[in-house]
Tab-separated table of C-alpha atoms and ligand atoms in Angstrom:
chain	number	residue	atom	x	y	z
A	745	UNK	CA	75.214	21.961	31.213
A	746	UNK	CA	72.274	21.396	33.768
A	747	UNK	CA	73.142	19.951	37.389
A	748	UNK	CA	71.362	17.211	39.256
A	749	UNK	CA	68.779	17.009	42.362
A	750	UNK	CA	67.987	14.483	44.963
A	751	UNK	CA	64.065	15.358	44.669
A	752	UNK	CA	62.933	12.561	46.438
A	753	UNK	CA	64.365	10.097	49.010
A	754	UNK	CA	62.800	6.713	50.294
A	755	UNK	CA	64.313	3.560	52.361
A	756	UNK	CA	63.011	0.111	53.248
A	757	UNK	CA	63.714	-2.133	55.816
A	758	UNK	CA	62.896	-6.020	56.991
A	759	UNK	CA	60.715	-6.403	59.346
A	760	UNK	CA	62.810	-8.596	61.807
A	761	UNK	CA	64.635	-6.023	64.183
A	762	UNK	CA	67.279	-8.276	66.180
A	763	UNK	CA	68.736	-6.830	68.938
A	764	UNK	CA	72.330	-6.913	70.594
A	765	UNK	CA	70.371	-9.199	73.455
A	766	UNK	CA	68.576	-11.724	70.564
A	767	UNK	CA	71.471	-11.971	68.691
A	768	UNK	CA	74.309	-12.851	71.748
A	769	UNK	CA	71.670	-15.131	72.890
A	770	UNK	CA	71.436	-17.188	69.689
A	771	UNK	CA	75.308	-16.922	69.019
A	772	UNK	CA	75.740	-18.581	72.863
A	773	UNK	CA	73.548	-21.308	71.464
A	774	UNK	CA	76.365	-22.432	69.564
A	775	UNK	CA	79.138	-21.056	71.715
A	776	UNK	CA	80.180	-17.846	70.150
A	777	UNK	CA	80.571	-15.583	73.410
A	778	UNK	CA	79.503	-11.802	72.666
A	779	UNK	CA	77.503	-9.196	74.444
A	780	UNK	CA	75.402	-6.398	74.054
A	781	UNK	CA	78.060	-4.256	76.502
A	782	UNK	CA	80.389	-5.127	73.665
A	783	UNK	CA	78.884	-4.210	70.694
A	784	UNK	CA	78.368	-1.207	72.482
A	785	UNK	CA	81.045	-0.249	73.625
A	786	UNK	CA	82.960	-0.973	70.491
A	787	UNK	CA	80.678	-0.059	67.557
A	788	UNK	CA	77.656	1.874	68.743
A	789	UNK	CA	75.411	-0.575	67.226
A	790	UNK	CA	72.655	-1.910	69.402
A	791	UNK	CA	70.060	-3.460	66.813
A	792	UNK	CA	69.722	-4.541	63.395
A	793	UNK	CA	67.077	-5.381	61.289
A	794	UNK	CA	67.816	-9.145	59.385
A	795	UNK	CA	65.902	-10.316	56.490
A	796	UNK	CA	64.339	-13.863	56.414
A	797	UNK	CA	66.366	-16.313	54.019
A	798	UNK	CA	65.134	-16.310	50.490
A	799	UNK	CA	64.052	-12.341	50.723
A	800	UNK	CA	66.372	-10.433	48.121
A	801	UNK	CA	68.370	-7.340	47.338
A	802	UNK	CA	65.947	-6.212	44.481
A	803	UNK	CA	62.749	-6.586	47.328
A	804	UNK	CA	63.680	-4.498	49.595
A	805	UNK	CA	65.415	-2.158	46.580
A	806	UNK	CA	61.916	-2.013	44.912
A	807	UNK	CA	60.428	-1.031	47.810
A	808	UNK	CA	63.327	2.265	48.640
A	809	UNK	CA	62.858	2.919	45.119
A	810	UNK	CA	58.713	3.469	45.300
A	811	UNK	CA	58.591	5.285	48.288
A	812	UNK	CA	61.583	7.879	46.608
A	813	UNK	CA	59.702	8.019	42.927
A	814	UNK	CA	56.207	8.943	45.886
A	815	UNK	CA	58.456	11.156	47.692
A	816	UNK	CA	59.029	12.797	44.482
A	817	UNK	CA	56.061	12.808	42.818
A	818	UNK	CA	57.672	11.293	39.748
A	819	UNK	CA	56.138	8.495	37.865
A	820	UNK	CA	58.078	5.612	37.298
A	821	UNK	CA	58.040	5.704	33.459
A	822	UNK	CA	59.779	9.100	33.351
A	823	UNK	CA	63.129	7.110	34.846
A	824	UNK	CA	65.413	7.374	31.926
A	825	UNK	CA	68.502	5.580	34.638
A	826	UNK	CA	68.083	3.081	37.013
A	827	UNK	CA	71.314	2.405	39.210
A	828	UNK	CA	71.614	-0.109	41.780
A	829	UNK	CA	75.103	-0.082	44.236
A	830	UNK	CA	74.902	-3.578	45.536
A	831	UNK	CA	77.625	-6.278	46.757
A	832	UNK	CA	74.933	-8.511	47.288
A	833	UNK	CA	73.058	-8.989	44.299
A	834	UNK	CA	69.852	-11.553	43.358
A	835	UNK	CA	72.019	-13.176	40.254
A	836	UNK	CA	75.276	-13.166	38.818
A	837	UNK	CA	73.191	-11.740	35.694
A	838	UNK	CA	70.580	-10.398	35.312
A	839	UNK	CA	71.545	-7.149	37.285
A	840	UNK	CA	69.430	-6.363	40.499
A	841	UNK	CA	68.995	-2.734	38.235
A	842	UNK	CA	66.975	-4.850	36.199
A	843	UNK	CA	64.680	-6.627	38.230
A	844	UNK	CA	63.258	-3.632	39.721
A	845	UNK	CA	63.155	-1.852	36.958
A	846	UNK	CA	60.688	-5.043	35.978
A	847	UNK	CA	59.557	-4.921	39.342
A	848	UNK	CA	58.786	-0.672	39.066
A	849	UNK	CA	57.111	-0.979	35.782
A	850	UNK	CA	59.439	0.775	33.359
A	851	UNK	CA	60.644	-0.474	30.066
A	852	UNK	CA	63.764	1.621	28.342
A	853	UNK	CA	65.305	3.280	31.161
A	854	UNK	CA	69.238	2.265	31.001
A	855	UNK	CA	69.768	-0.194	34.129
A	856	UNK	CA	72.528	-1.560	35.985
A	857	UNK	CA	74.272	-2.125	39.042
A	858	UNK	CA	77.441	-0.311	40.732
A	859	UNK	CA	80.091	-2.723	42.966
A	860	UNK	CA	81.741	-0.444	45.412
A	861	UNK	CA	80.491	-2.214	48.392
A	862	UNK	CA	80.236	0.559	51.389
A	863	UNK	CA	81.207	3.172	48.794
A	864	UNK	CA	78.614	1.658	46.165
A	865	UNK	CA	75.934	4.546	46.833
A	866	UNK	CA	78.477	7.485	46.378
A	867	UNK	CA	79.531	5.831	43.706
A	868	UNK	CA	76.332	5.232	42.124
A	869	UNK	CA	75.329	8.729	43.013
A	870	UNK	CA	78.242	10.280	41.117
A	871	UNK	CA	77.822	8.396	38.135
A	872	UNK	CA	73.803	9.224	38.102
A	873	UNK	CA	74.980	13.135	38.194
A	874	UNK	CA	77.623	12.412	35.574
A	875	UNK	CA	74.863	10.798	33.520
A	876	UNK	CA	72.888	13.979	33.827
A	877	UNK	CA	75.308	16.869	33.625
A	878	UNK	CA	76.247	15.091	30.030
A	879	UNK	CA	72.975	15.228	28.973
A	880	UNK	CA	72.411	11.345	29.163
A	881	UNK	CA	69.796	11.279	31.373
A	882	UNK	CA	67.295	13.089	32.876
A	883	UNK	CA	65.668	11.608	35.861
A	884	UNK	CA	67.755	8.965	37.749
A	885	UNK	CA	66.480	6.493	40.472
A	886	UNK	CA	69.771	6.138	42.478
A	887	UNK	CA	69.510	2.924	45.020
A	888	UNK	CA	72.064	1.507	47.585
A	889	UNK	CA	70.383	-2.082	48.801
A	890	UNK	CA	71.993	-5.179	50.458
A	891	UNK	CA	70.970	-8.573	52.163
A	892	UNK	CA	74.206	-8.689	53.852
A	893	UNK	CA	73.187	-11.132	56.224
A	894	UNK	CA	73.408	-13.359	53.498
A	895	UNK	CA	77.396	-13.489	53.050
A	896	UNK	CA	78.136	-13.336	56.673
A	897	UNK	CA	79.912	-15.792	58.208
A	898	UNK	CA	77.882	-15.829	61.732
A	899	UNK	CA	80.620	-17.993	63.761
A	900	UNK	CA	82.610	-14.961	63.132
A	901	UNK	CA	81.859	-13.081	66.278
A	902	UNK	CA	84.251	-10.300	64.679
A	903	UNK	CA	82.071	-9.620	61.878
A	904	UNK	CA	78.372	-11.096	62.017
A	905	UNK	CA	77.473	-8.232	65.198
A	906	UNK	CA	78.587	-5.868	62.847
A	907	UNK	CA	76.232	-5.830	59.742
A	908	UNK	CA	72.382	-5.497	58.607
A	909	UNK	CA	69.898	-5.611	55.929
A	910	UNK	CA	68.591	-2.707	54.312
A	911	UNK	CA	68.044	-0.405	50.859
A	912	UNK	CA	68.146	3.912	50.264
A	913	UNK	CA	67.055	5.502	47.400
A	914	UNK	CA	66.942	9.168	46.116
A	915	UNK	CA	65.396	10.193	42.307
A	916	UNK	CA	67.980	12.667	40.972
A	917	UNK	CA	66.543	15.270	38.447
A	918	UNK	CA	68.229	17.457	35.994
A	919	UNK	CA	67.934	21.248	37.430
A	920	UNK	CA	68.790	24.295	35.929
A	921	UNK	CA	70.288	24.958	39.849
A	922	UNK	CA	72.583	22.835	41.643
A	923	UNK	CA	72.196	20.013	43.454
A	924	UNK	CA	75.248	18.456	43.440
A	925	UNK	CA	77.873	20.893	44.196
A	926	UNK	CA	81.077	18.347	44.083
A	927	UNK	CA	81.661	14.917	44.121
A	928	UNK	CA	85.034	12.890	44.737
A	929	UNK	CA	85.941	8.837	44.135
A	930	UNK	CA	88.658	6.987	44.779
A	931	UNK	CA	90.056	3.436	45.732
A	932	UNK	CA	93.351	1.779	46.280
A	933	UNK	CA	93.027	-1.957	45.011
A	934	UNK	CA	96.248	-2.911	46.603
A	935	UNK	CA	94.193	-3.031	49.978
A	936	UNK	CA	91.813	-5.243	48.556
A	937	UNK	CA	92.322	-7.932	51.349
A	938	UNK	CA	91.606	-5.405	54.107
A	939	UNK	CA	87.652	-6.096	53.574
A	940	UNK	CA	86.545	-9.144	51.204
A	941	UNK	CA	84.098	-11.615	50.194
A	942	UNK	CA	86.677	-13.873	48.137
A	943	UNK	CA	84.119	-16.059	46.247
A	944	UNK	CA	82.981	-16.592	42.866
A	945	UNK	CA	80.381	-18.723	41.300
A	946	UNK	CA	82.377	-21.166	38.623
A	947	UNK	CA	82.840	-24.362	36.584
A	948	UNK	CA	78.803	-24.750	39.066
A	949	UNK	CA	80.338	-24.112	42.405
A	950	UNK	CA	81.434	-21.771	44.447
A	951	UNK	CA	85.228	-21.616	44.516
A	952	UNK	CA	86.428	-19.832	47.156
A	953	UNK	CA	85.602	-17.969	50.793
A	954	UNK	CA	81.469	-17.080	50.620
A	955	UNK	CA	82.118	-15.077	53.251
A	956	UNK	CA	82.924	-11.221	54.266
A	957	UNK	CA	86.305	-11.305	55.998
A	958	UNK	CA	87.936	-8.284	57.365
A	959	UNK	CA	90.867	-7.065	59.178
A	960	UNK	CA	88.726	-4.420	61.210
A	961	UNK	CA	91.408	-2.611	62.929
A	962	UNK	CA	93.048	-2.168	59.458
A	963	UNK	CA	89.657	-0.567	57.847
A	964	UNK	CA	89.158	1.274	60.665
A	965	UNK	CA	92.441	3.585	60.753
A	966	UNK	CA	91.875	3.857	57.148
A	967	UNK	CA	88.295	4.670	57.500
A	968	UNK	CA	89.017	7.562	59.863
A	969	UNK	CA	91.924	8.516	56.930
A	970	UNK	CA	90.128	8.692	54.109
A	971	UNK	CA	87.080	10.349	55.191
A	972	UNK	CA	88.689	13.094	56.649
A	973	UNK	CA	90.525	13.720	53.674
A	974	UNK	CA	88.214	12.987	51.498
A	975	UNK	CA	85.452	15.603	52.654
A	976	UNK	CA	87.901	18.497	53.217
A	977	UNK	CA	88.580	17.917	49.409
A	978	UNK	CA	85.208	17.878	48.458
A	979	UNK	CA	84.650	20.508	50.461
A	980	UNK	CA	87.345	22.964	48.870
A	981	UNK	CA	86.745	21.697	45.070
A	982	UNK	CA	82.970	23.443	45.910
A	983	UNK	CA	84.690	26.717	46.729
A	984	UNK	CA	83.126	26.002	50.413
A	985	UNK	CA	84.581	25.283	53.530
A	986	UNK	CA	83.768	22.503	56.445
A	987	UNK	CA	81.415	25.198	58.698
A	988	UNK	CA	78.763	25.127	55.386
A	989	UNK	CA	78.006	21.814	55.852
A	990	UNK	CA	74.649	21.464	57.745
A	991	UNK	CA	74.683	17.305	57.803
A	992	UNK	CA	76.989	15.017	57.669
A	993	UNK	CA	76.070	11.759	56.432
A	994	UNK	CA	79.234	9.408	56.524
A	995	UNK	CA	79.020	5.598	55.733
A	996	UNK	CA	77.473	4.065	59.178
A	997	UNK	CA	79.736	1.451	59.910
A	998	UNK	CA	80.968	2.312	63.711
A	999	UNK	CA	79.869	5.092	66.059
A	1000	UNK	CA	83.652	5.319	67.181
A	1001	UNK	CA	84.862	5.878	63.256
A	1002	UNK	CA	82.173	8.924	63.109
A	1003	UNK	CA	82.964	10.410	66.407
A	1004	UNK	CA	86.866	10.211	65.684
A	1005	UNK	CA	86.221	11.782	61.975
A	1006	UNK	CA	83.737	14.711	63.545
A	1007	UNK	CA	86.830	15.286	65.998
A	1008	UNK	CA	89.311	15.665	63.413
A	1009	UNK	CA	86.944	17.682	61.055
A	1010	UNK	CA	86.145	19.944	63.726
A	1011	UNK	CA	82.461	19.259	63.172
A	1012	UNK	CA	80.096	19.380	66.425
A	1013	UNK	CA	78.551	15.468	66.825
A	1014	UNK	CA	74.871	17.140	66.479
A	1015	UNK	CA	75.645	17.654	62.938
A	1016	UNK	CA	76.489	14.155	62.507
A	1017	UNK	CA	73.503	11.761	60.817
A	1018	UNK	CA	73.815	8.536	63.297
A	1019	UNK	CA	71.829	5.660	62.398
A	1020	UNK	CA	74.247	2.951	63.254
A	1021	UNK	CA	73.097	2.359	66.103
A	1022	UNK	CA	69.660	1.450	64.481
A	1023	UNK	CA	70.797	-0.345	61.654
A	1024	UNK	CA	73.593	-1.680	62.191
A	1025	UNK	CA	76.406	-1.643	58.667
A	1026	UNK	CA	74.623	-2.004	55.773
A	1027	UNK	CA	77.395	-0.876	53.359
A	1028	UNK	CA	75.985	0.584	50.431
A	1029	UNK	CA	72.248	1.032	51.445
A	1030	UNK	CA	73.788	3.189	54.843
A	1031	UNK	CA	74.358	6.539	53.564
A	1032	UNK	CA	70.859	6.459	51.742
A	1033	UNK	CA	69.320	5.053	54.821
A	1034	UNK	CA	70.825	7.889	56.951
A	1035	UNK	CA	69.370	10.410	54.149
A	1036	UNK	CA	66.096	9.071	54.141
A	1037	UNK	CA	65.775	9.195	58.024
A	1038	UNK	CA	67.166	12.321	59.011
A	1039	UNK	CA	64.957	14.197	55.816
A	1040	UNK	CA	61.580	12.594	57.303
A	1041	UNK	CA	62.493	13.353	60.986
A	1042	UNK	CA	62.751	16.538	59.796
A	1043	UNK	CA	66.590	17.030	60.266
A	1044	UNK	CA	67.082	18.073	57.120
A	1045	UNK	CA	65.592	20.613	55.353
A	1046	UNK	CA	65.007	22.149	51.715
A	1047	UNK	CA	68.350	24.353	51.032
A	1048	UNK	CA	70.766	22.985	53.355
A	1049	UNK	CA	74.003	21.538	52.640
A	1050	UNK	CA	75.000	17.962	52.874
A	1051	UNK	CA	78.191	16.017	52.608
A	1052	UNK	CA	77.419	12.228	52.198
A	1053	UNK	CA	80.567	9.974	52.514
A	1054	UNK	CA	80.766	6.278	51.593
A	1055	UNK	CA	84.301	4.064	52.701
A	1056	UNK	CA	85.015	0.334	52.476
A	1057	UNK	CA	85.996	-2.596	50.817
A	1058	UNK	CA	88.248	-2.313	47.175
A	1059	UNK	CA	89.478	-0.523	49.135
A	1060	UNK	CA	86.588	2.650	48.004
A	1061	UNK	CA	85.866	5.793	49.442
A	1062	UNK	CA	84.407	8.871	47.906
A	1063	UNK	CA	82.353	11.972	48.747
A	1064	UNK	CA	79.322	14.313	47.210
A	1065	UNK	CA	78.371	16.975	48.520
A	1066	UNK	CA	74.662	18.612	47.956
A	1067	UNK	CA	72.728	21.126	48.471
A	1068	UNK	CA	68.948	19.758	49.160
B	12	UT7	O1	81.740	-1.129	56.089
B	12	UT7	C1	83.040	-1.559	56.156
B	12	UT7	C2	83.735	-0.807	57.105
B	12	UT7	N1	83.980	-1.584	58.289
B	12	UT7	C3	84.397	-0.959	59.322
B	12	UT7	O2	84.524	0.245	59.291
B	12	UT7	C4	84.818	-1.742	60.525
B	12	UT7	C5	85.988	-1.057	61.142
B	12	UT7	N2	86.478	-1.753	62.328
B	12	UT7	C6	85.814	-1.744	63.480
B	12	UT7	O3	84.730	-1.205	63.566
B	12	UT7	C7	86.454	-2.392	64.684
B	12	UT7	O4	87.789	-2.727	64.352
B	12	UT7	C8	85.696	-3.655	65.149
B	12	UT7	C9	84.373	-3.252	65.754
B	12	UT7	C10	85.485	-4.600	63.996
B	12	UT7	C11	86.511	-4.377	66.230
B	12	UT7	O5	86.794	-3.498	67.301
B	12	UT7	P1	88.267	-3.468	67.928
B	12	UT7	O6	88.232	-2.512	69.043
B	12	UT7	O7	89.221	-3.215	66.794
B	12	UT7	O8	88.402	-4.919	68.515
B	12	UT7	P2	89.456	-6.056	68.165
B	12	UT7	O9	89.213	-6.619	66.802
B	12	UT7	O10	90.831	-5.572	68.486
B	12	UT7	O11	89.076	-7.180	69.213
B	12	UT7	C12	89.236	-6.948	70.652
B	12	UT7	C13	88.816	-8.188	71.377
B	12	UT7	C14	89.438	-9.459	70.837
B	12	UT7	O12	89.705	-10.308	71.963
B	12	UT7	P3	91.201	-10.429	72.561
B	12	UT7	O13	92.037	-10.921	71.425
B	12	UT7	O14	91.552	-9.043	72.991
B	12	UT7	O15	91.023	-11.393	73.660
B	12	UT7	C15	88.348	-10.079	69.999
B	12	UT7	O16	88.455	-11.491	69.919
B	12	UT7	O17	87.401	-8.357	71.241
B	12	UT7	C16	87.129	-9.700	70.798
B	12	UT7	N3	85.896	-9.679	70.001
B	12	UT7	C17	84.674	-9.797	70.552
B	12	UT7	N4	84.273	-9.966	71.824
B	12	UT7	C18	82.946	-10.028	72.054
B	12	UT7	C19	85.768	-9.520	68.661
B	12	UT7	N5	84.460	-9.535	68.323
B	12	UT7	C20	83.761	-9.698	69.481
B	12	UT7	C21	82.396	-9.783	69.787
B	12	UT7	N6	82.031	-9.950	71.081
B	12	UT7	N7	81.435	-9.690	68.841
């Protein structure tokens, strides 16, 4: 059975950077009292790049998935599996997989899109190394893309401070050497009210809430939970303990969630990826974000070990762990 490789990584982001500063003053236009000392304080964040209304998912997915295939030196028509974690898709139908597999030039390759929201990129991960270990596929362009500022409600000083636009992509390639060492998913749909965008497009309306609600103090605790549990599982199933892992890459939602779950893993901060600060949340285009970043800083390095972790709404959370 042959194992997968991330062989190439790449990540795109809007041009419009909005900082803590722009974005209280806009809110105060219309009332909504919030600060950058907040933010801080709270989450970490202190910027966020926004993309201009009418700019989509499979943009900004296109462009992650070009600069991976470069990164790779793979040509797009050797992509047998095109996967695309998303919550905020172009269409209903066709899939955002599809339009940039259109957009990226290749006909045949199997397409489609993963809903995990912050999870979405593990997820989509783990089923492109399932693919491959069955012999389904061979090369996989693996993407995690959102316009999330398009479902956010932004009176909601709770959320709309918290989120930002983004994609990550990695090309996965069967190896005769691992790769991906061990990967975990789960979710517990009973919490699905925890973290939500209610809506639906029907009967040609939308019936319901457009917008991402969230009880954040509820997500948080189980944020903290899950990951912590989650990667000392992974971990084990690997044969490997916590004190292998060079990087780890958890789902960059709040700098308080990753310094509580580096406490409780025992793992020193400095081997923490941290780009929430920089990007704000961008659920499922985070963790590949984080990737892309630390690997062309020059963080991470050919033959280390990473442990990516994704967590949110469903409620989702899952791990894979990697050896670059
Ligand atoms: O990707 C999905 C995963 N999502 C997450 O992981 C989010 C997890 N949750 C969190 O990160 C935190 O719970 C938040 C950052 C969302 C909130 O932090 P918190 O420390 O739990 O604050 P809180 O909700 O308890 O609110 C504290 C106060 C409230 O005021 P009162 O009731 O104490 O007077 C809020 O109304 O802060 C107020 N508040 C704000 N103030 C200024 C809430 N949002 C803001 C804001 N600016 N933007």
């Amino acid at each position: 059975m042959p194992f997968s490789r991330i062989v190439g990584t790449g990540s795109a982001l809007p041009p419009r950077l909005v900082s803590n500063h722009d974005l209280a003053a806009e809110l105060a236009t219309r009332q909504i009292e919030t600060s950058d000392d907040w933010i801080v304080e709270r989450t970490g964040i202190r910027q966020r790049y926004i993309a201009d209304r009418g700019v989509k998912t499979s943009a900004l997915a296109t462009d992650a998935a070009r600069l991976a295939l470069a990164d790779a030196q793979v040509d797009a028509s050797e992509v047998d599996l095109i996967i695309v974690a998303t919550s905020t898709p172009d269409f209903v139908f066709p899939s955002t997989a599809c339009l940039v597999q259109a957009n990226l030039g290749n006909k045949g390759a199997a397409a489609f899109d993963v809903q995990a929201v912050c999870s979405g990129f593990v997820y989509a991960l783990t089923t492109a190394d399932s693919f491959i270990r069955a012999g389904r596929a061979r090369c996989a362009v693996v993407i995690g893309a959102e316009v999330f500022s398009s479902i956010l409600d932004w009176n909601d000083r709770g959320t709309c401070v918290l989120f930002g636009d983004g994609a990550g992509a990695v090309v996965l390639r069967a190896s005769d050497s691992p790769g991906i060492l061990a990967a975990q998913l789960h979710a517990d749909g009973s919490q699905m009210n925890i973290l939500a965008a209610a809506g639906n497009v029907a009967y040609g309306q939308v019936t319901g809430d457009p917008f991402l609600r969230m009880d954040g103090q509820a997500v948080f605790k189980q944020a903290v939970t899950v990951l912590d549990r989650s990667a000392r599982s992974v971990t084990k199933e690997a044969g490997l303990t916590l004190a292998d892992v060079d990087w780890l890459i958890p789902h960059q939602a709040n700098l308080r969630i990753l310094t509580f779950l580096a406490r409780k893993l025992d793992v020193p901060l400095e081997k923490v990826v941290v780009t929430v600060d920089r990007h704000a949340n961008t659920s499922a285009a985070s963790v590949p974000l984080a990737l892309d970043t630390a690997r062309r800083d020059g963080r991470i390095q050919p033959g280390q070990l990473i442990l990516m972790q994704g967590v949110g709404g469903g409620f989702t959370w899952g791990s894979v762990l990697a050896r670059m």
